[in-house]
PDB file of C-alpha atoms and ligand atoms in Angstrom:
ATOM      1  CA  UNK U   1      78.139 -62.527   2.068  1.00 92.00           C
ATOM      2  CA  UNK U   2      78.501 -64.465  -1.235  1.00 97.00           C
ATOM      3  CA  UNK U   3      78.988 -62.432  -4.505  1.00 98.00           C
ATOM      4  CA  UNK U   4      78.326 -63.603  -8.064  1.00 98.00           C
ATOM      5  CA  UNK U   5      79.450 -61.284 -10.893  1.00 97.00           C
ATOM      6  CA  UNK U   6      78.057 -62.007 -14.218  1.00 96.00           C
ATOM      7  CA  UNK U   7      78.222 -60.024 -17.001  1.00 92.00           C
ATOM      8  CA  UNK U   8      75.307 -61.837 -19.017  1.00 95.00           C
ATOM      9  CA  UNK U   9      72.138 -59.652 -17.826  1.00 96.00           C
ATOM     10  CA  UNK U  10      69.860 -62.751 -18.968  1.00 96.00           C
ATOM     11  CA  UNK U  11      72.163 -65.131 -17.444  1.00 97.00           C
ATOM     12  CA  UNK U  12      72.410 -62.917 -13.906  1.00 98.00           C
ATOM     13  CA  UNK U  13      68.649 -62.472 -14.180  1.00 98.00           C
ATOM     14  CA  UNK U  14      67.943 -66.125 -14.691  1.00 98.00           C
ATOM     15  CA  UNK U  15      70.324 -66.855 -11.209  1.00 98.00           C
ATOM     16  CA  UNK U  16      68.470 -64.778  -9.447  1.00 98.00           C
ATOM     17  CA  UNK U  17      65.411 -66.042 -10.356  1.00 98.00           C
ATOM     18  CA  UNK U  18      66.355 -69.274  -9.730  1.00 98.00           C
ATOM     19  CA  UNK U  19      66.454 -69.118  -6.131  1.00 98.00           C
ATOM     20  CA  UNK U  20      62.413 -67.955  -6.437  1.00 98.00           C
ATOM     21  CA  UNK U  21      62.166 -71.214  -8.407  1.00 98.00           C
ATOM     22  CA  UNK U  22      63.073 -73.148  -6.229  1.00 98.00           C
ATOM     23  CA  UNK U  23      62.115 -71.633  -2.845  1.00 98.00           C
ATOM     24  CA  UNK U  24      58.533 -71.851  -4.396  1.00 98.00           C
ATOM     25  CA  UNK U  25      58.717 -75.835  -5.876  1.00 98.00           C
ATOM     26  CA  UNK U  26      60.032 -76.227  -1.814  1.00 98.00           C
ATOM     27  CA  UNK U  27      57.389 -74.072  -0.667  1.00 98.00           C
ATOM     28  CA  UNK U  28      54.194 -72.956  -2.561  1.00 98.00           C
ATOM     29  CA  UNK U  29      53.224 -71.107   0.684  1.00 98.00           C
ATOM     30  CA  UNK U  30      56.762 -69.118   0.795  1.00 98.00           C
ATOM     31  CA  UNK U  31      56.450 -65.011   1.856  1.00 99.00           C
ATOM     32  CA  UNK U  32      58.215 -62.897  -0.824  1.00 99.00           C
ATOM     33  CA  UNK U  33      59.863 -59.463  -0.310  1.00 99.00           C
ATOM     34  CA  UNK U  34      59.302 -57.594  -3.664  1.00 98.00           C
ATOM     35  CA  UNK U  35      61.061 -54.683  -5.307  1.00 98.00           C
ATOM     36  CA  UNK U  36      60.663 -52.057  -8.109  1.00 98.00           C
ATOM     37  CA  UNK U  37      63.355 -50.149  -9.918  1.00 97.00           C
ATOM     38  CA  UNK U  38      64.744 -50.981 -12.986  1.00 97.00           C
ATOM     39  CA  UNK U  39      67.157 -53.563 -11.923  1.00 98.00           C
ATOM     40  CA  UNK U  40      64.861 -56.775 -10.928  1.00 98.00           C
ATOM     41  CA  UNK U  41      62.273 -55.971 -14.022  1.00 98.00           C
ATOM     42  CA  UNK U  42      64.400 -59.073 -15.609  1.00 98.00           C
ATOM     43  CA  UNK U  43      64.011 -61.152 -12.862  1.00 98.00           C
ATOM     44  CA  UNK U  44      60.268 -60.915 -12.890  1.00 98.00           C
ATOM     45  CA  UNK U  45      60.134 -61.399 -16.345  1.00 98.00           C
ATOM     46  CA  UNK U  46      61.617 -64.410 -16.004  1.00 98.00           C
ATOM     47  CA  UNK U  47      59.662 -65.516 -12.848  1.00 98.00           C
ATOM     48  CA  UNK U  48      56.502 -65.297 -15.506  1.00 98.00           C
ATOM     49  CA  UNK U  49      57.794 -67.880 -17.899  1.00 98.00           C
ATOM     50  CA  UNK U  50      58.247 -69.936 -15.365  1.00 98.00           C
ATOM     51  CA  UNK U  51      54.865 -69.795 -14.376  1.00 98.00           C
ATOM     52  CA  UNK U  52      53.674 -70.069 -17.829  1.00 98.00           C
ATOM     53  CA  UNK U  53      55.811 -72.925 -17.982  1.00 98.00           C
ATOM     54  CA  UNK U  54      53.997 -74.617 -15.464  1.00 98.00           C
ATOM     55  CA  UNK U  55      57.048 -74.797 -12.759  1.00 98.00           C
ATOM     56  CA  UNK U  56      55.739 -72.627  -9.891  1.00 98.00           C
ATOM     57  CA  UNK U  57      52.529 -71.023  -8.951  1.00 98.00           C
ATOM     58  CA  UNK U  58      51.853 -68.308  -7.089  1.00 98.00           C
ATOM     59  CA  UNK U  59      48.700 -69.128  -5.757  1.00 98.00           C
ATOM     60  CA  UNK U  60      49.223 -69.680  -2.253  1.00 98.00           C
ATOM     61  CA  UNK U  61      52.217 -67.245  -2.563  1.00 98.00           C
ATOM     62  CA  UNK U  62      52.368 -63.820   0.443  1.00 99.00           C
ATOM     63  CA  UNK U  63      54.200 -60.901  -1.014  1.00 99.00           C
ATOM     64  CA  UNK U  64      54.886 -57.864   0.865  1.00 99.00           C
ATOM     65  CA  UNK U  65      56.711 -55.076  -1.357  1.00 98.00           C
ATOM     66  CA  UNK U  66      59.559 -52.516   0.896  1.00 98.00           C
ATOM     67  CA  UNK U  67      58.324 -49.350  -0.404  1.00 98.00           C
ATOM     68  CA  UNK U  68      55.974 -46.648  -1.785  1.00 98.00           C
ATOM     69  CA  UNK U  69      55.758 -42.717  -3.064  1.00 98.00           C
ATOM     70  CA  UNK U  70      53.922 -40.752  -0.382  1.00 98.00           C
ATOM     71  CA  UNK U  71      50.584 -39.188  -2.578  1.00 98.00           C
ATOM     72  CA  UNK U  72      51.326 -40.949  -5.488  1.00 98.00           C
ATOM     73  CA  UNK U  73      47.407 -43.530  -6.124  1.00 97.00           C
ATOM     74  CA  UNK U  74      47.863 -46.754  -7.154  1.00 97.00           C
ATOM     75  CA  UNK U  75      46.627 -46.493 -10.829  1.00 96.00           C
ATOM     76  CA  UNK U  76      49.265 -43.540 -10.971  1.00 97.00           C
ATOM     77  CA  UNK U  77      51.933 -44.850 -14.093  1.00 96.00           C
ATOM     78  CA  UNK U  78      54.962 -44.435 -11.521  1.00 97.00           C
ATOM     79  CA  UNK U  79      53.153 -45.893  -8.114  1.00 98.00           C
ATOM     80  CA  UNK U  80      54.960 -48.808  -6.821  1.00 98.00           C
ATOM     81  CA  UNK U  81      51.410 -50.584  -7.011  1.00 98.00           C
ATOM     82  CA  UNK U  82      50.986 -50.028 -10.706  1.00 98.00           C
ATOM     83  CA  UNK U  83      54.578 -50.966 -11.461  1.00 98.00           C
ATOM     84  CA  UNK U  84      54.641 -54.118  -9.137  1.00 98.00           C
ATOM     85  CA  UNK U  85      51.440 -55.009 -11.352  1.00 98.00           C
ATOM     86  CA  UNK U  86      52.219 -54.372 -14.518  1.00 98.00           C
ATOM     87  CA  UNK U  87      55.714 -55.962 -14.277  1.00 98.00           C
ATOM     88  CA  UNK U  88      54.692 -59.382 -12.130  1.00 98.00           C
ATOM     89  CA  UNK U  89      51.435 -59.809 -10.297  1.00 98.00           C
ATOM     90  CA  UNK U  90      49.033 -59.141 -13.103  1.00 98.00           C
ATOM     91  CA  UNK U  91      50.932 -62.413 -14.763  1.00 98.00           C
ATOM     92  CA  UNK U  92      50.640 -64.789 -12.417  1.00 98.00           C
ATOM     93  CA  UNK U  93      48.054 -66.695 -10.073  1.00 98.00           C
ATOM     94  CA  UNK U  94      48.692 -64.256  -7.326  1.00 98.00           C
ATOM     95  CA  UNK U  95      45.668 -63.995  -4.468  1.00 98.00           C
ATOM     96  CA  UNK U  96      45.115 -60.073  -4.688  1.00 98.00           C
ATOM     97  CA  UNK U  97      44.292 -60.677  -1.065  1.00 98.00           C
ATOM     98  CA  UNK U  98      47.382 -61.767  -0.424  1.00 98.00           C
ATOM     99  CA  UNK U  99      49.930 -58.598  -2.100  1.00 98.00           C
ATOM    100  CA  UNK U 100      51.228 -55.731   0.512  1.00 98.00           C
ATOM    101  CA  UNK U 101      52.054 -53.097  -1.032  1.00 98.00           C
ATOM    102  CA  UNK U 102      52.223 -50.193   1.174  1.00 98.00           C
ATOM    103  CA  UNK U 103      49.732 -47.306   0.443  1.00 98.00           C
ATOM    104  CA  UNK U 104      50.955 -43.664  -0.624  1.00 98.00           C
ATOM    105  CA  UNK U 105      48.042 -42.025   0.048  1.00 98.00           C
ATOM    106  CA  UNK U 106      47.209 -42.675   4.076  1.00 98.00           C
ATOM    107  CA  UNK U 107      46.123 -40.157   6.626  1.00 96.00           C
ATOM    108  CA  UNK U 108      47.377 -41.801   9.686  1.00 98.00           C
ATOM    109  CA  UNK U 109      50.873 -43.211   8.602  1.00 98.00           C
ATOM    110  CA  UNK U 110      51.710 -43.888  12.753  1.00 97.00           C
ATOM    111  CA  UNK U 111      48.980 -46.841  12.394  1.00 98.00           C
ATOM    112  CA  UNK U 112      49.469 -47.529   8.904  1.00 98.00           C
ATOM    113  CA  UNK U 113      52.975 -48.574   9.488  1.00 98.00           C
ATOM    114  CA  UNK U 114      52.626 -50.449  12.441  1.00 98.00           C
ATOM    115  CA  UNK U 115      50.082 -52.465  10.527  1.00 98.00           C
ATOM    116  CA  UNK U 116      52.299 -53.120   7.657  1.00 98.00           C
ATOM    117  CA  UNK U 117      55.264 -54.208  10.468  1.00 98.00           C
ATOM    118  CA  UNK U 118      52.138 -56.303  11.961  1.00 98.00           C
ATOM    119  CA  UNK U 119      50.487 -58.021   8.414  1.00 98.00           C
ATOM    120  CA  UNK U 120      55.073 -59.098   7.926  1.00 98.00           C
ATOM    121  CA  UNK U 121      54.592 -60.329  11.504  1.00 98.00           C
ATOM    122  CA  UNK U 122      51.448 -62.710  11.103  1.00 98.00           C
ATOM    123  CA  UNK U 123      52.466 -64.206   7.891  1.00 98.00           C
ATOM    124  CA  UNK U 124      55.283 -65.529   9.436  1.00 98.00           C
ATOM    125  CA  UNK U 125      57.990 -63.241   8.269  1.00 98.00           C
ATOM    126  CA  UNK U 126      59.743 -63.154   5.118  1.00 99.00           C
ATOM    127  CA  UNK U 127      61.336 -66.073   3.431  1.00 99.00           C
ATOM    128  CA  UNK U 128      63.258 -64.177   0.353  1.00 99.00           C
ATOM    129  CA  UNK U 129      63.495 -60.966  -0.147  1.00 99.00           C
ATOM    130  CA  UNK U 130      64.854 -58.829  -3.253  1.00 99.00           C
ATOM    131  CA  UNK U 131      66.510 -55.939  -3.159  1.00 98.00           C
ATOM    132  CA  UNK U 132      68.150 -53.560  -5.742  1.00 98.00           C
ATOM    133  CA  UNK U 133      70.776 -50.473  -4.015  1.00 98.00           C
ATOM    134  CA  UNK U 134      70.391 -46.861  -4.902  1.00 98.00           C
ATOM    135  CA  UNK U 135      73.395 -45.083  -5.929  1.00 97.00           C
ATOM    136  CA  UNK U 136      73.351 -43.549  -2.505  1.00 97.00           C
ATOM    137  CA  UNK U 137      73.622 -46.655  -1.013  1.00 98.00           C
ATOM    138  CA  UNK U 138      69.898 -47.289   0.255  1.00 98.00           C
ATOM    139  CA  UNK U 139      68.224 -50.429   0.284  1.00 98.00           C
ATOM    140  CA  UNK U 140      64.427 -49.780  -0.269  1.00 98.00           C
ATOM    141  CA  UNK U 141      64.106 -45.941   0.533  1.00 98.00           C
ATOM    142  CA  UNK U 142      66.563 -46.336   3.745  1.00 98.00           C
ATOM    143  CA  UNK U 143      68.465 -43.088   2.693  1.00 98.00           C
ATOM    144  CA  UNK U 144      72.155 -42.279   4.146  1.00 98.00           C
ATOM    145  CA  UNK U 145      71.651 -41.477   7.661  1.00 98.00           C
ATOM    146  CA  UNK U 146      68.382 -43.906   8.406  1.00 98.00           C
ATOM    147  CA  UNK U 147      68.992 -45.958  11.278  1.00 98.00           C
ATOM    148  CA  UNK U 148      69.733 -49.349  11.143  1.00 98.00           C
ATOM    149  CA  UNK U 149      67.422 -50.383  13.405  1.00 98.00           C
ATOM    150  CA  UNK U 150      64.487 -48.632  11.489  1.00 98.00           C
ATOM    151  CA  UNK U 151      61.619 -50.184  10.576  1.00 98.00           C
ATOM    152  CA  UNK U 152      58.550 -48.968   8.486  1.00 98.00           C
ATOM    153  CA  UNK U 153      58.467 -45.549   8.467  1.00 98.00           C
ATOM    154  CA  UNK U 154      58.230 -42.324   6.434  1.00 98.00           C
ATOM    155  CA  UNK U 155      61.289 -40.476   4.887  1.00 98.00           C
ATOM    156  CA  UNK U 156      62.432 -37.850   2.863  1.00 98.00           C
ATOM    157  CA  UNK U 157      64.194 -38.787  -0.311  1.00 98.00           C
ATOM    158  CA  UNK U 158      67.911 -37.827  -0.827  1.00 97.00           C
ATOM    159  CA  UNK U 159      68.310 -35.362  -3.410  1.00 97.00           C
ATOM    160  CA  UNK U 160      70.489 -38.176  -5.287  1.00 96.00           C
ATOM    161  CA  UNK U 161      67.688 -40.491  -5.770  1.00 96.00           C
ATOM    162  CA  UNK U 162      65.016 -37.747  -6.722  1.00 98.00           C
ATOM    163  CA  UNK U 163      67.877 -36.935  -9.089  1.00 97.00           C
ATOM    164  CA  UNK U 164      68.229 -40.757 -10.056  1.00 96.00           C
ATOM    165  CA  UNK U 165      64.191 -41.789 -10.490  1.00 97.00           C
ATOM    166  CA  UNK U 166      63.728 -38.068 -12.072  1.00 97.00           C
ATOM    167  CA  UNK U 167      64.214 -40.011 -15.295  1.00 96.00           C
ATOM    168  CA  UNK U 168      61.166 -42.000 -14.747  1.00 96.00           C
ATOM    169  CA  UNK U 169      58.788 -38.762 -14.245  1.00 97.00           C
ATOM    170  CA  UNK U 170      58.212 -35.709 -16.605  1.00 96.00           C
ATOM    171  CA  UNK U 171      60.300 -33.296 -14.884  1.00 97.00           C
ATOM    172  CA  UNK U 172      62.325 -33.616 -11.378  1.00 97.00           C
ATOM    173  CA  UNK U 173      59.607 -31.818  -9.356  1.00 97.00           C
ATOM    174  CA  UNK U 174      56.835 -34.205 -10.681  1.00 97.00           C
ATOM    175  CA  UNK U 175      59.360 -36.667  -8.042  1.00 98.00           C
ATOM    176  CA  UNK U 176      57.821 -37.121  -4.843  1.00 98.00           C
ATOM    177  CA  UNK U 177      59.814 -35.838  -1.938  1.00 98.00           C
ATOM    178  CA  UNK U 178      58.547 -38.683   0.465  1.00 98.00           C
ATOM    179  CA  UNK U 179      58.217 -42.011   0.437  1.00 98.00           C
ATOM    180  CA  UNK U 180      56.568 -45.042   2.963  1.00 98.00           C
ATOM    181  CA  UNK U 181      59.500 -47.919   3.225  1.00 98.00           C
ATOM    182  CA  UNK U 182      60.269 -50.754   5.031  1.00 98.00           C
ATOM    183  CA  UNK U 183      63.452 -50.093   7.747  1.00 98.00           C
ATOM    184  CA  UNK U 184      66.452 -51.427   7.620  1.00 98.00           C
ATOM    185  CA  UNK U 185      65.506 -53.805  10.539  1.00 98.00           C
ATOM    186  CA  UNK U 186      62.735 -55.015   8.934  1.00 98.00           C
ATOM    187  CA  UNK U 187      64.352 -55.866   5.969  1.00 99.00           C
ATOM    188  CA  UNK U 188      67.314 -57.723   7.840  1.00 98.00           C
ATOM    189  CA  UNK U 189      64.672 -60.228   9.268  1.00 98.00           C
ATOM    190  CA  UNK U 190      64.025 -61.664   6.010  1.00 98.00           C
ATOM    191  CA  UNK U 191      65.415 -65.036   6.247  1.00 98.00           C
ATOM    192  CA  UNK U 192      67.014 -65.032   2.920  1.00 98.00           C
ATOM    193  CA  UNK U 193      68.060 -61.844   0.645  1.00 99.00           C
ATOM    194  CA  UNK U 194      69.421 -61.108  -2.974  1.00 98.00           C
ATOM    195  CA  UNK U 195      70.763 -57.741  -3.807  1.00 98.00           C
ATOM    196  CA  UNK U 196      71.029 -57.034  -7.699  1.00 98.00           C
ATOM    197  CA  UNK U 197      72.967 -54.331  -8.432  1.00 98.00           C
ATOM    198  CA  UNK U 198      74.036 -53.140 -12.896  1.00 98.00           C
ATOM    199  CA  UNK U 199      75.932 -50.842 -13.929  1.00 97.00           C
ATOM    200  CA  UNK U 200      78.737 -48.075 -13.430  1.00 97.00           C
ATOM    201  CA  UNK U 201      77.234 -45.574 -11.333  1.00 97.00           C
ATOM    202  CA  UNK U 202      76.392 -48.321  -8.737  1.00 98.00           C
ATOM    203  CA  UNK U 203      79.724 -49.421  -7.935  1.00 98.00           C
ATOM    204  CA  UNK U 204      80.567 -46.864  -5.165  1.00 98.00           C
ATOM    205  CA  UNK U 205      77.320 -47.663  -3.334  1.00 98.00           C
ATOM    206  CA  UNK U 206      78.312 -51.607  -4.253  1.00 98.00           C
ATOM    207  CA  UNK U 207      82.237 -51.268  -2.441  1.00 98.00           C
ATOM    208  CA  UNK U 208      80.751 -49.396   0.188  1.00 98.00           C
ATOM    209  CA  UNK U 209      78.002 -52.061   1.273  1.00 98.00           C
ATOM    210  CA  UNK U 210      80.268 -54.966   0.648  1.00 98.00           C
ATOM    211  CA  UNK U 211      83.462 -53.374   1.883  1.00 98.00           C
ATOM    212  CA  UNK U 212      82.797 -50.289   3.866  1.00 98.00           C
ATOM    213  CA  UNK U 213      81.949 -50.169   7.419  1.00 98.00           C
ATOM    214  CA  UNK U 214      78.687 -50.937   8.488  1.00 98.00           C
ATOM    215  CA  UNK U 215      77.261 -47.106   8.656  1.00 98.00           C
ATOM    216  CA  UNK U 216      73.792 -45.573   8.148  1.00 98.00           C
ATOM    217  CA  UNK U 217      75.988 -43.691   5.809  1.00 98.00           C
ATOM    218  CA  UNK U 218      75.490 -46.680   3.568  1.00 98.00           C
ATOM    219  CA  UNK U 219      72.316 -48.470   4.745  1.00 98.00           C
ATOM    220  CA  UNK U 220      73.089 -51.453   2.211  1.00 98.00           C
ATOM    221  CA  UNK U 221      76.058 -52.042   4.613  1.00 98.00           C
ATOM    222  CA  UNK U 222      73.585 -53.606   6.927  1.00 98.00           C
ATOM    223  CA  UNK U 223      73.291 -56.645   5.004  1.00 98.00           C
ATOM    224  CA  UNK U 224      77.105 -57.505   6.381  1.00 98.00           C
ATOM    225  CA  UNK U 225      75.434 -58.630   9.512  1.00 98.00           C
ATOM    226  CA  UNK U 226      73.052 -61.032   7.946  1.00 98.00           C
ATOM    227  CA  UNK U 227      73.518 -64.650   7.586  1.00 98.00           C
ATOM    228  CA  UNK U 228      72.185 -65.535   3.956  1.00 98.00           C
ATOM    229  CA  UNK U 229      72.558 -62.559   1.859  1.00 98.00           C
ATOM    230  CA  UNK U 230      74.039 -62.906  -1.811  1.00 98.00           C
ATOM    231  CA  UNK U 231      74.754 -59.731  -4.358  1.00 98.00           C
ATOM    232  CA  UNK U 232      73.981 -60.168  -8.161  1.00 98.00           C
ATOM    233  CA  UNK U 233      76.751 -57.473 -10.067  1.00 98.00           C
ATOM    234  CA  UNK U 234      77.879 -56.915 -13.322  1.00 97.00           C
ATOM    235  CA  UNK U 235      81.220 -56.014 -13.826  1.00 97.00           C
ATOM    236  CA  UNK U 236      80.625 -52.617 -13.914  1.00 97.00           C
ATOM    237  CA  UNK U 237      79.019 -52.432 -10.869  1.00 98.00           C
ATOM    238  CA  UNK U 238      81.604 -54.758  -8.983  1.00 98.00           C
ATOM    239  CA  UNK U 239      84.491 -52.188 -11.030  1.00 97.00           C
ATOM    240  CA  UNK U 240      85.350 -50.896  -6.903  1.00 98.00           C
ATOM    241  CA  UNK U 241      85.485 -53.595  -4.883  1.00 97.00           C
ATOM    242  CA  UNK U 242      88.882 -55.026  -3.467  1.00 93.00           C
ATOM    243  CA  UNK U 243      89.966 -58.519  -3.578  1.00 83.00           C
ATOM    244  CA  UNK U 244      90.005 -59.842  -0.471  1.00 67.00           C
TER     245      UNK U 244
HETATM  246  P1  PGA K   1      67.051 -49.129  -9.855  1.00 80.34           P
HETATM  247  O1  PGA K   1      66.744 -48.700  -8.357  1.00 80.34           O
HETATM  248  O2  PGA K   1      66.896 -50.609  -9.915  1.00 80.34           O
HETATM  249  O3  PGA K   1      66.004 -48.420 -10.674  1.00 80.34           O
HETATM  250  O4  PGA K   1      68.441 -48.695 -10.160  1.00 80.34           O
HETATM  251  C1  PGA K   1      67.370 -49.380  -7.329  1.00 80.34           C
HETATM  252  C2  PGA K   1      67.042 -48.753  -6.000  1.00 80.34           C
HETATM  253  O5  PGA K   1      66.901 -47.510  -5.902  1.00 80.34           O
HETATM  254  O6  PGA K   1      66.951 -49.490  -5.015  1.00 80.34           O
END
């Protein structure tokens, strides 16, 4: 795995975004794997400019996003939906037809998710996808003790990420308990992946995926076994890990 630890946020953002750039001048047709969370909000901002810059387009672009709040709408101010919208798609040239994001509010999530695995499928898998880490160690909402060979599914939230996102909603119990996400499996057939990861209280979850043994314990700890995988970190959040 390659790591790059850069304590300019603009500069680590504009890296990151980088490799968008130029998947997208190499391929205007590329498949993106989106994320929310706080950490990649500078990353999309700077994926706009570049659009309004008149360097990429997203026009023929696929996105497919890795996760969603069970009963949380779309037009809801902390749906994955609203926030993927507000902070990149409603910027750019995006296809509406083409954006997967997966749906809080199903009936029949058995289907549902074996259509989301299927839509990934037929649109030729994932070229890049981006990925923040929870402080438990989760990529997407694959929480300590998911399988690694998950793939979209429904899960309970860890009580450390209700705890974490609680500062996003009114109160803690206004956090959904569920969620819809992508498995780890799913995620590790993206052909290319970028983990950002800021700040102090991520640099456990940080030593443990980079360092640690690969464990559900730590479901970022997957990415070891992937072939093009590259973490984003402050210093903060590389504070733990070992020289090796
Ligand atoms: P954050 O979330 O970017 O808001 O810290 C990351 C995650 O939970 O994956």
């Amino acid at each position: 795995m390659n790591v790059v630890i850069c304590d300019d946020h603009q500069h680590m953002n504009a890296l990151a975004a980088q490799v968008f750039i130029d998947l997208l001048k190499s391929n205007p047709q590329a498949v993106l794997g989106l994320a929310t969370g706080t950490t990649p909000i500078g990353v999309y901002q700077k994926l706009i400019d570049s659009y309004r810059a008149g360097e990429i387009s997203f026009a023929e672009v696929t996105t497919f996003n890795l996760d969603e709040y069970i009963g949380l709408h779309r037009d809801h101010d902390q749906s994955y939906y609203y926030f993927m919208h507000q902070k990149l798609l409603n910027h750019v040239d995006i296809q509406g037809q083409r954006v997967f994001i997966p749906s809080g509010v199903e009936e029949d999530y058995a289907t549902y998710c074996q259509w989301y695995e299927d839509r990934i499928t037929e649109a030729g898998g994932i070229d890049l996808q981006i990925l923040g880490i929870g402080s438990d160690g989760h990529i997407a909402f694959n929480e300590p003790g998911t399988a690694l060979g998950s793939r979209t599914h429904i899960t309970e939230l860890d009580p450390q990420t209700i705890r974490d996102n609680s500062r996003l909603f009114k109160s803690i119990d206004d956090v959904p308990r569920r969620a819809i996400t992508m498995g780890v499996a799913t995620i590790m057939e993206a052909r290319q992946i970028i983990l950002l990861a800021t700040g102090e209280n991520k640099a456990e979850a940080v030593r443990d995926a980079l360092q640690g043994p690969v464990s559900s314990e730590c479901t970022a700890s997957a990415l070891q076994q992937h072939p093009d995988v590259t973490f984003y970190l402050d210093t903060a959040a590389a504070r733990l890990l070992q020289n090796e």
